[in-house]
GROMACS .gro file of C-alpha atoms in nm:
model
  115
    1GLN     CA    1  -0.592   0.484  -0.652
    2VAL     CA    2  -0.876   0.707  -0.488
    3GLN     CA    3  -0.870   1.082  -0.386
    4LEU     CA    4  -1.135   1.200  -0.148
    5VAL     CA    5  -1.234   1.576  -0.072
    6GLU     CA    6  -1.476   1.658   0.196
    7SER     CA    7  -1.711   1.932   0.217
    8GLY     CA    8  -2.009   2.060   0.387
    9GLY     CA    9  -1.866   2.164   0.739
   10GLY     CA   10  -1.940   2.482   0.910
   11LEU     CA   11  -2.070   2.639   1.220
   12VAL     CA   12  -2.414   2.552   1.360
   13GLN     CA   13  -2.620   2.592   1.675
   14PRO     CA   14  -2.696   2.297   1.904
   15GLY     CA   15  -3.012   2.104   1.763
   16GLY     CA   16  -2.916   2.238   1.405
   17SER     CA   17  -2.833   2.023   1.102
   18LEU     CA   18  -2.562   1.980   0.873
   19ARG     CA   19  -2.475   1.755   0.553
   20LEU     CA   20  -2.128   1.652   0.474
   21SER     CA   21  -2.011   1.540   0.141
   22CYS     CA   22  -1.720   1.330   0.032
   23ALA     CA   23  -1.623   1.307  -0.338
   24ALA     CA   24  -1.412   1.027  -0.457
   25SER     CA   25  -1.191   1.048  -0.763
   26GLY     CA   26  -1.089   0.717  -0.960
   27SER     CA   27  -1.245   0.414  -1.078
   28ARG     CA   28  -1.474   0.126  -0.929
   29PHE     CA   29  -1.615   0.359  -0.645
   30SER     CA   30  -1.895   0.126  -0.608
   31VAL     CA   31  -1.675  -0.159  -0.482
   32TYR     CA   32  -1.538   0.040  -0.181
   33ASN     CA   33  -1.662   0.036   0.193
   34MET     CA   34  -1.709   0.388   0.289
   35TYR     CA   35  -1.644   0.527   0.632
   36TRP     CA   36  -1.691   0.862   0.836
   37TYR     CA   37  -1.459   0.926   1.129
   38ARG     CA   38  -1.416   1.237   1.332
   39GLN     CA   39  -1.155   1.382   1.569
   40ALA     CA   40  -1.179   1.648   1.826
   41PRO     CA   41  -0.865   1.831   1.967
   42GLY     CA   42  -0.685   1.621   2.235
   43LYS     CA   43  -0.888   1.316   2.135
   44GLU     CA   44  -0.827   1.005   1.921
   45ARG     CA   45  -0.974   0.964   1.571
   46GLU     CA   46  -1.314   0.798   1.629
   47TYR     CA   47  -1.534   0.591   1.411
   48VAL     CA   48  -1.886   0.758   1.326
   49ALA     CA   49  -2.043   0.544   1.043
   50ARG     CA   50  -1.995   0.316   0.771
   51ILE     CA   51  -2.185   0.193   0.462
   52THR     CA   52  -2.052  -0.107   0.273
   53SER     CA   53  -2.033  -0.172  -0.104
   54GLY     CA   54  -2.373  -0.361  -0.050
   55GLY     CA   55  -2.528  -0.076   0.140
   56ILE     CA   56  -2.522  -0.193   0.463
   57THR     CA   57  -2.470   0.079   0.734
   58ASP     CA   58  -2.359   0.100   1.101
   59TYR     CA   59  -2.309   0.375   1.337
   60THR     CA   60  -2.133   0.438   1.653
   61ASP     CA   61  -2.378   0.465   1.940
   62SER     CA   62  -2.341   0.829   2.010
   63VAL     CA   63  -2.477   0.915   1.670
   64LYS     CA   64  -2.738   0.653   1.627
   65GLY     CA   65  -3.082   0.805   1.531
   66ARG     CA   66  -2.922   1.148   1.451
   67PHE     CA   67  -2.694   1.081   1.178
   68THR     CA   68  -2.756   0.903   0.849
   69ILE     CA   69  -2.486   0.784   0.605
   70SER     CA   70  -2.565   0.732   0.241
   71ARG     CA   71  -2.374   0.694  -0.104
   72ASP     CA   72  -2.460   0.778  -0.476
   73ASN     CA   73  -2.231   0.557  -0.687
   74ALA     CA   74  -2.335   0.725  -0.996
   75LYS     CA   75  -2.192   1.054  -0.839
   76ASN     CA   76  -1.892   0.892  -0.653
   77THR     CA   77  -1.997   1.048  -0.334
   78VAL     CA   78  -2.093   0.967   0.025
   79SER     CA   79  -2.285   1.175   0.236
   80LEU     CA   80  -2.355   1.213   0.609
   81GLN     CA   81  -2.668   1.382   0.718
   82MET     CA   82  -2.622   1.502   1.067
   83ASN     CA   83  -2.925   1.630   1.276
   84SER     CA   84  -3.009   1.733   1.635
   85LEU     CA   85  -2.630   1.817   1.652
   86LYS     CA   86  -2.464   1.873   1.994
   87SER     CA   87  -2.160   2.048   2.130
   88GLU     CA   88  -1.987   1.703   2.155
   89ASP     CA   89  -2.017   1.656   1.793
   90THR     CA   90  -1.766   1.939   1.716
   91ALA     CA   91  -1.447   1.774   1.541
   92ILE     CA   92  -1.287   1.747   1.210
   93TYR     CA   93  -1.473   1.491   1.002
   94TYR     CA   94  -1.281   1.242   0.769
   95CYS     CA   95  -1.410   1.039   0.493
   96ARG     CA   96  -1.245   0.691   0.447
   97ALA     CA   97  -1.248   0.431   0.158
   98GLY     CA   98  -1.130   0.081   0.195
   99TYR     CA   99  -1.092  -0.223  -0.035
  100LEU     CA  100  -0.899  -0.548  -0.005
  101GLY     CA  101  -0.658  -0.373   0.212
  102LEU     CA  102  -0.630  -0.055   0.042
  103ILE     CA  103  -0.726   0.245   0.259
  104TYR     CA  104  -0.763   0.617   0.156
  105TRP     CA  105  -0.821   0.914   0.363
  106GLY     CA  106  -0.976   1.260   0.279
  107GLN     CA  107  -0.817   1.562   0.445
  108GLY     CA  108  -1.125   1.651   0.663
  109THR     CA  109  -1.391   1.925   0.697
  110GLN     CA  110  -1.434   2.121   1.044
  111VAL     CA  111  -1.776   2.093   1.220
  112THR     CA  112  -1.845   2.322   1.501
  113VAL     CA  113  -2.149   2.316   1.706
  114SER     CA  114  -2.188   2.615   1.933
  115SER     CA  115  -2.413   2.891   2.046
   0.00000   0.00000   0.00000
């Protein structure tokens, strides 16, 4: 049983930066693979980034070189550092945890990139 709460979203100008955080409640956070997804209005929910329980990272092509996913097992958190933001990054960002077929989702945090 894991509960996830995202924070750090907001309004930024193109080229700016934001750091999203996902706080997890529950035990054994370190065994979970953690993900960030996003969903823009009228679009499907899209995979953004992943960090495994072993610390291996992966990103969708559109964010490579701009976004960085990390985790802090001592704090039960996963973060997404977003740099050089574009208007196309505007979406609700969701945190996901997965382990042995168990999947948990946060409620999301809004990111708006606009002048």
